Amino acid sequence: MGTRVSGERGRRNTLPGFGLTMGLTLTWLSIIVLIPLAGLFIKTFELSWDQFFGIVTSRRTLNALKISFGLAFAAAAVNLVMGVVIVWALVRYRFPGRRIFDAVVDIPFALPTAVAGIALTSLFAQKGWLGAPLAELGIKVAFTPLGIFVAMIFIGIPFVVRTVQPVLIDLDTEIEEAAASLGANRWHVISRVILPSLIPAILTGFALAFARAIGEYGSVIFIAGNLPNVSEIAPLLIVIRLSEFRYADATAIAVVMLVAAFLIIFAVNRIQSWAQNRIPVH
Amino acid sequence: MTDGQISLRAAATDARTEPGLVRWIITGLAVLFLTVFVVLPLVLVFAEAFSRGVGAYFSALIEPEGLAAIRLTLLVAAISVALNLVFGLVAAWAITKFDFPGKSFLITLIDLPFSVSPVISGLLFVLLFGMQGFFGPWLQNHGIQILFAVPGIVLATVFVTFPFVARALIPLMQEQGTLEEEAAISLGASGLQTFFRITLPNIKWGVLYGVLLCNARAMGEFGAVSVVSGHIRGETNTMPLLVEILYNEYQFVAAFAIASLLAMLALVTLVVKTILERHLDEGQPVSDD
Amino acid sequence: MTIELKNLVKKFGAFTALDGVDLKIADGELLALLGPSGSGKTTLLRIIAGLDWPDAGEVRFDGENALTRGAGERHVGFVFQHYALFRHMTVFENVAFGLRVQPRAIRKDEAGIRARVKELLDLVQLDWLANRYPSQLSGGQRQRIALARALAIQPRILLLDEPFGALDAKVRKELRRWLRSLHEEINVTSVFVTHDQEEALEVANRVVVMDKGRIEQIGTPAEVYDRPATAFVHSFIGESVVLPVNVSGGQVWVGDQALNIKPNGAAPGPSQLFVRRHDMQVAPPGGGLRGSVRYLRTFGAVQRADIALTAGDGETLIEIDTPRDRPLQIGEVVELQPTRFRIFSA
Ligand SMILES: Nc1ncnc2c1ncn2[C@@H]1O[C@H](COP(=O)(O)OP(=O)(O)O)[C@@H](O)[C@H]1O
Ligand SMILES: [Mg+2]
């Protein structure tokens, strides 16, 4: 609902302030978001294709991108599975501390990334609460790619949980009972009735967690070790290139990451509209 | 009762939930996972901060560097929240009270900063205002310092927190429609009277919600601010940046002391958020019976 | 104040919501806008109030162009379909709002505002609800508060959009009577929208019947009921039986049977015969509408019969009441004589 704006002769708005507020919105949006983003792309176009290609395919850059994208994908996959497990427990079961654990899910959203970074590092360091027992087993987490993976899992948890949870809550339990009364066993009910209804939400949560982990910086760099080609993430390489005043390199890496992020957002939008157009299961 | 009926009933109760062992395993996995990945890190922040006792904790906080970082963080957050609050109100008014083509595209543009990596957010402003940037030389000639100074930190923070207030208000105001405002206008109220007496009271919880989340992110932002700040001690270090420096210098108690303040901020934010969400659920429009 | 609408056109994209509306409303009149949902009633009301602007046409108040003024400058009291009460304000503050936002030069002082609000709440008989919030009121109470709020600014025109639409049947009846007497008391030019014919016919001095963005008929309640100007009005107001007929050679034909009624100037060709249920009587054979009795019940002095008329391709089942002194039998073929009817070209 709203007052219509476009139109011919004498058409006016009932509520005042459209010109002023729209003007301010577009101006401020341009200054803070659009012009800076355009600047990044303009800067990229100052590079020749060969230069751009050379930067992006240099060994160190390529490795950083591989590490960021590969580990982010793996971490998002873990979040997908564990997110569904957590949602299932929170929504379907009653256990002591359930409400607290429900609240705890939001902490990775709310905790500043630097705090998460040092906390995870100390936790998984060789003498840390978890690092020490793991070291006994010969597993080294902090300052290895495994550390990056752990931090990315931490940062991605809320995305899957908070997108899937409302869908499972809204899911009508009658369809389960109907399926059950038709003789389906529990596994059939879950795999054929419940999971298909959750799939759009699960994919959305996965994509959001993936996108977030690719760009994540604060919670990762402390635990990462930051060894070039081994445990150096792409955002860190941007920072390093900047400190070396190699702006072109920083820009090229940033553009690759940004385009990937936009593609993921686009994919999420497609998933959403696909889910809306699907004939509802209930 | 026939055998057929009995078996059907058994199947029905069976198929409505999982066997006890499965339930136990799922719950255990969920609890274990959240404990390891979320609860333990949070507990560790406070444990480390107080590991040398309360005295060491507070003396770490009142170091001049610590105080300067707290002051800068509060300043930057205050400016960023104020700017984004005004922007959010203005944008939400334009978007929800009028019909125009391209509305959903505009909302997508407002959302963009959420999908930009923090480091890239900072980089954007380095490219604009750095020495090799578009405006760098001109700023240098006129003696204006943006990068490695408070204005740069504010800009980067405003960028990363840009969508919060607008995103909290747009769905809320869309749902509330324009009828109350139209009623006010037809009763002779001016635009500003309508906004302050009708719209604002109706969206106050949404405004607080947006401000809360915006503030939490503004105070906690690390990547973007790290790129534009220049890490000048006592001058351009916000609390998250100071946490990094102290940690890298093995001053763990001090690092975790500052970190514990930020963790408290996060916890308080979550609690207040829950309260505000309750108010937002209650504030549905009055409809007819 | 008089209102004059000339050739109003309003489009929403490709859709024409108002398609050339002409209407004059006299001073002090209580006019009903009657039409099915989606016929453009709300749109018309919003244009009069200045909440929407037409794509073409004129709106004049006392001869003066109103389109140059915004909603706030027209002094129109608007009662919204769903009331649009300010949910964060008490009833008192809702009613006081229009007074509080007046320019300082003409604004009443606090005591003056209180007195006026009290007066209005007395008028709508709800002074005891002053400190409640809208969510604590019943539908009928909200309705009356919305009216009091609209009256606070001493409007020159009062517009009410489906004022009884959301209320249950009993409350509706009460409020109808109340609105009539209120109008007599304050005597301000008023337009109210409804899709309920009974409401329009009972409350208004004049009724405007709308369909698909056009005015179909303007007249007193008796006129629109007894002399519907178009087929739409006939079928929309009161219950009608519609039969396909043919007019030719000064005769009205059902199939190959000539009826003993006159075309009353209807143009030759395929047409529709409109008759109200109570305007038909069982008559001796000879030129009436033929049908067979399907079902019978008796209530006291009358018997009610379902009669299947054969007309055109199919059957039309109608229900009529006849006196018991002419007993009917199930399966009997009877003739029905229309005593009052209209014929419109198909
Ligand atoms: N803002 C709008 N945008 C698009 N179509 C509209 C709008 N307002 C009304 N319409 C359309 O105009 C027609 C008339 O609406 P309205 O005046 O509300 O009818 P009524 O009040 O008689 O039910 C309807 O078909 C409606 O869908
Ligand atoms: Mg309407």
XYZ file of C-alpha atoms and ligand atoms in Angstrom, chain A residues 2 4, chain B residues 99, chain C residues 12 15 17 35-44 161-162 193, ligand 1:
46
model
C 1.192 3.524 -0.554
C 1.057 6.573 -5.931
C 4.534 3.733 -4.739
C -4.450 2.540 -11.661
C -7.081 -0.415 -14.924
C -11.237 2.603 -11.526
C -22.269 -0.572 -5.622
C -20.602 -3.940 -5.544
C -17.123 -4.334 -4.168
C -14.529 -2.993 -6.592
C -16.912 -0.608 -8.317
C -14.826 2.441 -7.406
C -16.728 3.791 -4.403
C -13.718 4.169 -2.129
C -11.695 5.688 -4.939
C -14.386 8.298 -5.522
C -16.514 4.631 3.765
C -18.630 1.540 4.502
C -20.421 4.310 0.866
N -3.988 1.964 -5.056
C -4.545 1.155 -5.979
N -3.758 0.535 -6.884
C -4.301 -0.282 -7.825
N -5.597 -0.560 -7.934
C -6.438 0.027 -7.058
C -5.953 0.895 -6.030
N -7.014 1.318 -5.303
C -8.098 0.717 -5.853
N -7.770 -0.044 -6.899
C -8.677 -0.826 -7.752
O -9.715 0.006 -8.172
C -10.962 -0.677 -8.122
C -11.949 0.119 -7.307
O -11.529 0.060 -5.961
P -12.363 0.724 -4.777
O -12.595 2.141 -5.101
O -11.634 0.430 -3.529
O -13.704 -0.112 -4.871
P -14.871 -0.211 -3.794
O -14.588 0.733 -2.687
O -16.086 0.117 -4.575
O -14.882 -1.642 -3.344
C -10.691 -2.054 -7.551
O -10.695 -2.982 -8.607
C -9.335 -1.940 -6.953
O -8.628 -3.151 -7.111
